[in-house]
GROMACS .gro file of C-alpha atoms in nm:
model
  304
    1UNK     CA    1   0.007   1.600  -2.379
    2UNK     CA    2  -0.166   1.358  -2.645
    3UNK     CA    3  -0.421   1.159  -2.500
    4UNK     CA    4  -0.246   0.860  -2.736
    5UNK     CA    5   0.053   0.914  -2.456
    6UNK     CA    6  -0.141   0.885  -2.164
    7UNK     CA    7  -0.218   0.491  -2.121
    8UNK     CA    8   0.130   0.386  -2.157
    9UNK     CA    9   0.225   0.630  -1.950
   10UNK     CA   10  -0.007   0.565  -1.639
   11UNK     CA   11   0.108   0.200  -1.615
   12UNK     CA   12   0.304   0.080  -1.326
   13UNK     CA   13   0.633   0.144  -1.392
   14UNK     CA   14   0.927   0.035  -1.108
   15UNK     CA   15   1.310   0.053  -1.045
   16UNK     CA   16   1.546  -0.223  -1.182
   17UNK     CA   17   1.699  -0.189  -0.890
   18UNK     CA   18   1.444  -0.493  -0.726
   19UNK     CA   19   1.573  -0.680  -0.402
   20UNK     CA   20   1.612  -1.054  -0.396
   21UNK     CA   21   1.338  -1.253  -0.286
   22UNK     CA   22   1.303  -1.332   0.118
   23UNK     CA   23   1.334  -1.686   0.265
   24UNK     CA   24   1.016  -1.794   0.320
   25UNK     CA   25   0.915  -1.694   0.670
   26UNK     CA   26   0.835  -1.969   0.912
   27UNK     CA   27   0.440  -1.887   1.018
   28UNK     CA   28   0.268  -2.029   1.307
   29UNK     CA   29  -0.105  -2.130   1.399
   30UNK     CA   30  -0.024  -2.114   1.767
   31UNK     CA   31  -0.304  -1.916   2.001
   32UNK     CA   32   0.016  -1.689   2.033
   33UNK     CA   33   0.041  -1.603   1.707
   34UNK     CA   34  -0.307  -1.602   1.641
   35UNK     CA   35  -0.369  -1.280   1.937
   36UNK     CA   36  -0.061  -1.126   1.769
   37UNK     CA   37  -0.136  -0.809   1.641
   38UNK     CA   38  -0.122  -0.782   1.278
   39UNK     CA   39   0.066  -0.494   1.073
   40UNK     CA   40  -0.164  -0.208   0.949
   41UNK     CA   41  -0.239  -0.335   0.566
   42UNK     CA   42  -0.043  -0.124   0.354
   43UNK     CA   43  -0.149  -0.057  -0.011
   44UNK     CA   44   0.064  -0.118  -0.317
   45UNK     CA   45   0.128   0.129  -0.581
   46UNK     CA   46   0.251   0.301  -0.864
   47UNK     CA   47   0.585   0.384  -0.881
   48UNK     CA   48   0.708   0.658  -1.122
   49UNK     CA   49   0.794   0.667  -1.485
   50UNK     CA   50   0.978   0.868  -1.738
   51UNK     CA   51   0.667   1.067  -1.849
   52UNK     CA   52   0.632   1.413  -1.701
   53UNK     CA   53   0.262   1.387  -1.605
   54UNK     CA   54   0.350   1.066  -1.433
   55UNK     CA   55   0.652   1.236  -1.223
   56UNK     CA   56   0.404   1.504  -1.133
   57UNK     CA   57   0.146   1.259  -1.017
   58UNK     CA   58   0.454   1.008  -0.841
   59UNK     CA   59   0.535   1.327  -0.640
   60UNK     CA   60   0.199   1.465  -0.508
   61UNK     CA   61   0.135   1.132  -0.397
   62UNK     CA   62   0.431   1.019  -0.248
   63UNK     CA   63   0.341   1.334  -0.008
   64UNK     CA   64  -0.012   1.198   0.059
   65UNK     CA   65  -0.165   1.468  -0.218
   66UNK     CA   66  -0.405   1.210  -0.408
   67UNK     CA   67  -0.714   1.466  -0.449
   68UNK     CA   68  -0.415   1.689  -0.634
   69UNK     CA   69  -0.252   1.398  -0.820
   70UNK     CA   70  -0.652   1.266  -0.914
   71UNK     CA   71  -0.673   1.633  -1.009
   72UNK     CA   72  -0.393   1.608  -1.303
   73UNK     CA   73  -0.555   1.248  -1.454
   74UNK     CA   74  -0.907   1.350  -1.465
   75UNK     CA   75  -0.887   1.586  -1.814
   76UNK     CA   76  -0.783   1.215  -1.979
   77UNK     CA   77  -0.961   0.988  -1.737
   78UNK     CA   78  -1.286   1.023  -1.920
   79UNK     CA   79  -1.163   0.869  -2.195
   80UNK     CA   80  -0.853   0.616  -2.128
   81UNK     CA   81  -0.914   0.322  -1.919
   82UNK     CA   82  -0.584   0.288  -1.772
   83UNK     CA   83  -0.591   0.619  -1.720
   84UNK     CA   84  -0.910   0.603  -1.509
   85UNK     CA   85  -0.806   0.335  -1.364
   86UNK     CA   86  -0.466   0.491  -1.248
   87UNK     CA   87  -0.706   0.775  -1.078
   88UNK     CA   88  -0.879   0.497  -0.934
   89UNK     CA   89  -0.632   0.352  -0.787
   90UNK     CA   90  -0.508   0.691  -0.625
   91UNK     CA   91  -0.825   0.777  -0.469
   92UNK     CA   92  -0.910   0.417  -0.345
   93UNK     CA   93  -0.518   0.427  -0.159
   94UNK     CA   94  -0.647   0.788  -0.014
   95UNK     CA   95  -0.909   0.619   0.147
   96UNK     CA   96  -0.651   0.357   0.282
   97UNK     CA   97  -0.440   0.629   0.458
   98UNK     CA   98  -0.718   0.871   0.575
   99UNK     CA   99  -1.010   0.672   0.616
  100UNK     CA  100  -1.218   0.949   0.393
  101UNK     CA  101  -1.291   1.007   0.023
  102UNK     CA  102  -1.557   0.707  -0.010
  103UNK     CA  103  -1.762   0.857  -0.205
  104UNK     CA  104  -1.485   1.025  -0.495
  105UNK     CA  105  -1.314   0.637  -0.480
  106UNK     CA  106  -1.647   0.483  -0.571
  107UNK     CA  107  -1.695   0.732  -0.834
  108UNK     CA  108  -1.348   0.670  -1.006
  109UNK     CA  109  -1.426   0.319  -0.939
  110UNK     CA  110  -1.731   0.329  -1.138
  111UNK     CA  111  -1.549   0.549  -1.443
  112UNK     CA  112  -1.302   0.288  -1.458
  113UNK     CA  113  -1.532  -0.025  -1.466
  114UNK     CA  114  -1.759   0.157  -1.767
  115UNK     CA  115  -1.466   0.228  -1.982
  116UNK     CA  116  -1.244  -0.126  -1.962
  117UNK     CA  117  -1.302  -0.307  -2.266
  118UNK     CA  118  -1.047  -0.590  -2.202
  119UNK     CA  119  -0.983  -0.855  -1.985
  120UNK     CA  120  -0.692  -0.669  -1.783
  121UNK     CA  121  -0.861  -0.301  -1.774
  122UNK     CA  122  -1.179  -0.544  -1.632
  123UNK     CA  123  -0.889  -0.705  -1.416
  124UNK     CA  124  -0.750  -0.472  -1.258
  125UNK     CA  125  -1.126  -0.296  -1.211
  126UNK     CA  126  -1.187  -0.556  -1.010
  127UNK     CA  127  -0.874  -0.574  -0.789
  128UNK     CA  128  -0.913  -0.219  -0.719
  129UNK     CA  129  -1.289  -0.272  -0.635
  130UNK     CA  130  -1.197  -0.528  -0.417
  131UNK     CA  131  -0.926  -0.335  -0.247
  132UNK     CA  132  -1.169  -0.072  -0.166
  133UNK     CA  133  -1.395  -0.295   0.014
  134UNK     CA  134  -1.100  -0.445   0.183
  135UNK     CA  135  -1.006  -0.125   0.283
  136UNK     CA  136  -1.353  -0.048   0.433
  137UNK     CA  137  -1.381  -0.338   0.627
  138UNK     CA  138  -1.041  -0.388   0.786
  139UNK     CA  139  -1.053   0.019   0.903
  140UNK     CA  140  -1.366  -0.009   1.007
  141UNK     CA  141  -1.600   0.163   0.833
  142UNK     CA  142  -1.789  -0.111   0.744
  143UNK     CA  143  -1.748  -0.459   0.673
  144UNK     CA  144  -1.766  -0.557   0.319
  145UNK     CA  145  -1.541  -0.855   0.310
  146UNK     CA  146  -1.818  -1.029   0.092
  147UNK     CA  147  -1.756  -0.781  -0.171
  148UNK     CA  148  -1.395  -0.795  -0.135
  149UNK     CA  149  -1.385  -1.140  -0.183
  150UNK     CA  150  -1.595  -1.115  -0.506
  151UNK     CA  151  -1.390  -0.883  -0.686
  152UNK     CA  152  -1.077  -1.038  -0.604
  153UNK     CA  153  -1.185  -1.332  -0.735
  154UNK     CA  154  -1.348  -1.189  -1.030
  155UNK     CA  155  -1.005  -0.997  -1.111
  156UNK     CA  156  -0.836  -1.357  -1.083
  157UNK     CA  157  -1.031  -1.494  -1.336
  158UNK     CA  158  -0.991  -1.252  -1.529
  159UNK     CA  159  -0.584  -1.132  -1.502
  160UNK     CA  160  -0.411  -1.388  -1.653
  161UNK     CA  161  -0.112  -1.571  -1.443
  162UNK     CA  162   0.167  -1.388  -1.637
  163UNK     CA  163  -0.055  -1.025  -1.664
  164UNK     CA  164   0.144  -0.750  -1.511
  165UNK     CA  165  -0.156  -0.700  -1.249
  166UNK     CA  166  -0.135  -1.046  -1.140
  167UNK     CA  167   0.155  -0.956  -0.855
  168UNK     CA  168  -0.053  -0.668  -0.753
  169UNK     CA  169  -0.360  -0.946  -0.742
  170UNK     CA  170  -0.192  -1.148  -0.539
  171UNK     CA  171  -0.057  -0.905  -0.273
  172UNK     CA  172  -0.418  -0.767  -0.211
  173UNK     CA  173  -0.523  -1.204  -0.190
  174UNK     CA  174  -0.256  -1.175   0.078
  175UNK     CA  175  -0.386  -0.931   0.289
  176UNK     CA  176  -0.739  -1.060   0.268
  177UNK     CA  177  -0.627  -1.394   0.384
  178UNK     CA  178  -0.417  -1.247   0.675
  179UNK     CA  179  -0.591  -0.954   0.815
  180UNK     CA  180  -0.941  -1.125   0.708
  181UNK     CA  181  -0.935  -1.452   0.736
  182UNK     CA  182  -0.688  -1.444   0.974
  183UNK     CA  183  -0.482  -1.742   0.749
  184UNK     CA  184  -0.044  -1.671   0.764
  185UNK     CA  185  -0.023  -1.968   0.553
  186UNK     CA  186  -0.244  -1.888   0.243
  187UNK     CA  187  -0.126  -1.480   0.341
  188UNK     CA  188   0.227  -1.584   0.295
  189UNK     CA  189   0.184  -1.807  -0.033
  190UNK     CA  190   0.011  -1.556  -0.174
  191UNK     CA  191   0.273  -1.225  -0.053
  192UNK     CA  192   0.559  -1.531  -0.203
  193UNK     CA  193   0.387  -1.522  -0.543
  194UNK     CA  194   0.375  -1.095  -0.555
  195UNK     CA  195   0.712  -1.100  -0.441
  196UNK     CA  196   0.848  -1.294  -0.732
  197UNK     CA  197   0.631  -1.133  -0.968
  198UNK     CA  198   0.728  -0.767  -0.817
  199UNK     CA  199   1.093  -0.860  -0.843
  200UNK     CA  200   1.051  -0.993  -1.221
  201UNK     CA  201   0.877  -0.689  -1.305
  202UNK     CA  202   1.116  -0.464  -1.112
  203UNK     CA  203   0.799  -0.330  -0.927
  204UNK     CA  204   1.003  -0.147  -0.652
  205UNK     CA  205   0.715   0.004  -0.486
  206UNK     CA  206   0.516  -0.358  -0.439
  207UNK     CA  207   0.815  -0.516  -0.342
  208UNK     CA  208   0.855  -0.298  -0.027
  209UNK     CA  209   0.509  -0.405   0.031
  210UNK     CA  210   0.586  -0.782   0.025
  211UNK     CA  211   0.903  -0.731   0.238
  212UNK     CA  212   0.684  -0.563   0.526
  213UNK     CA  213   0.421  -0.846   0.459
  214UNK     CA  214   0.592  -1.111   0.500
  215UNK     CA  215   0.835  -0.977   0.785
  216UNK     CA  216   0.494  -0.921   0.927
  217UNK     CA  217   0.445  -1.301   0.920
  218UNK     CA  218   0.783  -1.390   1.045
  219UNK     CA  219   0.773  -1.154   1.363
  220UNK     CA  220   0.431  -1.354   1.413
  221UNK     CA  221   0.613  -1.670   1.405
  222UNK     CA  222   0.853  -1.540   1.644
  223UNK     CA  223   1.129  -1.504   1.339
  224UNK     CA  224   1.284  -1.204   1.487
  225UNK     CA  225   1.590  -1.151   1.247
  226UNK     CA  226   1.398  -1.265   1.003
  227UNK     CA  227   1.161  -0.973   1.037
  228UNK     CA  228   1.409  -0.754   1.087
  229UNK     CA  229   1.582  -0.779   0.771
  230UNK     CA  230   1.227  -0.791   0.588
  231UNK     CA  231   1.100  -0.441   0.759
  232UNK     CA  232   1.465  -0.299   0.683
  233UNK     CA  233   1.419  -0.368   0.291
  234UNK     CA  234   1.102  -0.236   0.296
  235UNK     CA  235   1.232   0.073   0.470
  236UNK     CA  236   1.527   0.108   0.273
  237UNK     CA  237   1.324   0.103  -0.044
  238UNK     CA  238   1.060   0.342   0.056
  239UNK     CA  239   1.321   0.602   0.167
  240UNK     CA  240   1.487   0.580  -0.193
  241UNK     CA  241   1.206   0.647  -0.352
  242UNK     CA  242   1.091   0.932  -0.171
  243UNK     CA  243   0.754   0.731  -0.076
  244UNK     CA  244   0.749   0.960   0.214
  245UNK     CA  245   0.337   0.909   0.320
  246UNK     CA  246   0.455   0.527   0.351
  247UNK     CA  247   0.783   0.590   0.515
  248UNK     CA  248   0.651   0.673   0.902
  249UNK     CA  249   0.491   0.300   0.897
  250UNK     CA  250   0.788   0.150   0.746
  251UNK     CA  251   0.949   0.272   1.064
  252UNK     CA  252   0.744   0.193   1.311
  253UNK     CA  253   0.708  -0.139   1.169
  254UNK     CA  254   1.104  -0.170   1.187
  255UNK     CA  255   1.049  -0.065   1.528
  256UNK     CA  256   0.881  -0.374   1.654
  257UNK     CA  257   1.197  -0.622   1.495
  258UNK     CA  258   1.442  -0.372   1.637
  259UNK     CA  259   1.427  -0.344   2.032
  260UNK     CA  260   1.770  -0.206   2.080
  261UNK     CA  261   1.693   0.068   1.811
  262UNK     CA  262   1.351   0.143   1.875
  263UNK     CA  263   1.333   0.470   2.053
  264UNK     CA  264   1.530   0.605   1.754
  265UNK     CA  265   1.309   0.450   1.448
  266UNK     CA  266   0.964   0.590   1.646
  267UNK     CA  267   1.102   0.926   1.723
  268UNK     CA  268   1.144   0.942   1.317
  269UNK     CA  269   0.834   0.787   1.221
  270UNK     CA  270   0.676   1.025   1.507
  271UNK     CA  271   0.824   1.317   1.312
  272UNK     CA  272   0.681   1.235   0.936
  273UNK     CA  273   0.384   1.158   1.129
  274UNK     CA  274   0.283   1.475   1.238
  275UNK     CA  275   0.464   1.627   0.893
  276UNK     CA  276   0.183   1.418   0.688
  277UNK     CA  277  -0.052   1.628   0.890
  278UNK     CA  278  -0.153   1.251   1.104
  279UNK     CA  279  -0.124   1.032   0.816
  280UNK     CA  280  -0.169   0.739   0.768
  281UNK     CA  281  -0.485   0.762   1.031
  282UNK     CA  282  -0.440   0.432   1.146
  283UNK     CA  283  -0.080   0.525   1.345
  284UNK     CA  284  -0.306   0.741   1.551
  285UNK     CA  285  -0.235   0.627   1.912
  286UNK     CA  286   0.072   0.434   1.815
  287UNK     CA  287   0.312   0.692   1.952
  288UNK     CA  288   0.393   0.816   2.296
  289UNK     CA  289   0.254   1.150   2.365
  290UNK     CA  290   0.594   1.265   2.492
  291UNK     CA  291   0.755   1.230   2.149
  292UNK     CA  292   0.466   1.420   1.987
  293UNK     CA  293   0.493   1.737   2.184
  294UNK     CA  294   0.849   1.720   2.147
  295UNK     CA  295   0.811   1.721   1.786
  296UNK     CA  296   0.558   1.999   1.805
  297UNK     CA  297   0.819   2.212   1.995
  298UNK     CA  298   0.523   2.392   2.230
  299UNK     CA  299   0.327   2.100   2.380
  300UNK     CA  300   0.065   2.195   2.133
  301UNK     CA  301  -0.187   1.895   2.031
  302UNK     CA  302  -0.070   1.662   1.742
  303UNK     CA  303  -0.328   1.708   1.391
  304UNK     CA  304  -0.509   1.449   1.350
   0.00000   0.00000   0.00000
């Protein structure tokens, strides 16, 4: 393939196909809502486009196969931005499901930042920089919400309000604000202003991550229905694109909204679990023993 090919083609590309916006979900500051647990953060993402090399990388990564899918960009990373970038961008959501690859995500990280020569290749640097960190600190690891908040605001100076990374921007502000700063209101402003920008650039992929956002919010408020039908669209679109590492969390998220349906939606999301090999790390613990052994067929122990 032409390297001339290759930056067009490694843009996020969605579906037309793009939901309608939410109501806005009612959020609370009650002590209540406050102790409520939050969501896991789930990371945006490419979804895929009518180039080849882009369908090859859509599919090893919709099955959790970023080293393989980094694998394909790196001949033309070294000399496209977006195209480092886009191997960024994988790596850095590799480190969101399995809490590993620190070290290859900086590198990419550090590829990408030395060849953007614009304001949106610096952009979007910076959001994924600022992902990372985010990343690090809400798993764990260690906390570098300092340096989140940094590059975040650094890529909002420098993304324009109508750049196509700005929804992406503003998701990533979102989670900061609610699994960080522990803020619904500014979390669900924010996930309001990806939404719309997700839907008018028929982002598919981010749009299932502002449904389960804000559903997030409204099943903190107490918004049961509400959350329902958010986690449902997120589901919905996950399982027609064949995002199938994101799928098991869509479930169990659907799960929580869903009482009456429950023991069905975590048997599922128990059985993609343990099909991802135990990814995404942090649904470790989540499910009942009983339904893992079941799924292993032998009482064996689940991977981890």
């Amino acid at each position: 393939m032409a390297d001339t090919a290759m930056p067009k083609s490694a843009k996020p590309e969605g579906s037309p196909d793009a939901p309608a916006s939410p109501a806005s979900p009612r959020s609370t500051t009650s002590a209540a809502a406050r102790r409520a647990p939050a969501p896991p953060p789930d990371p945006a993402a490419r979804t895929p486009g009518d180039d080849p090399l882009d369908r090859a990388v859509w599919r090893l990564r919709s099955r959790g196969c970023w080293d393989d899918a980094a694998a394909l960009l790196e001949p033309y990373a070294a000399r496209s931005a977006p195209v480092a970038l886009h191997r960024a961008a994988l790596l850095v959501e590799r480190c969101m499901y399995t809490a590993a690859g620190w070290a290859a995500a900086e590198d990419a990280l550090r590829t990408a930042e030395a060849l953007a020569s614009d304001d949106a290749e610096r952009g979007g640097a910076a959001c994924e920089r600022g992902h990372l960190a985010y990343t690090a600190t809400v798993l764990g690891v260690r906390d570098r919400a300092d340096e989140a908040r940094s590059a975040l605001g650094r890529a909002a100076a420098l993304l324009a309000p109508g750049a196509p990374g700005r929804p992406l921007l503003d998701f990533r502000r979102g989670l900061m604000s609610e699994h960080v700063a522990d803020s619904p209101e500014s979390a669900r402003a924010a996930y309001c202003r990806a939404h719309a920008g997700a839907t008018a650039a028929g982002d598919t992929l981010l749009l299932s991550a502002t449904w389960r956002h804000l559903a997030g919010l409204a099943l903190r408020g107490g918004e049961l229905a509400e959350a329902r039908h958010g986690f449902a669209e997120s589901l919905r679109i996950r399982e027609e694109l064949g995002f199938l590492v994101g799928t098991a969390p869509a479930l169990v998220a659907l799960a929580d909204a869903a009482p009456d349906d429950a023991a069905r939606l975590l048997t599922e999301a128990a059985r993609l679990f343990r099909l991802m090999g135990g990814l995404p790390t942090w649904l470790t613990g989540r499910f009942p023993r009983a339904l893992l052994d079941e799924e292993d067929g032998n009482g064996g122990e689940p991977p981890v």
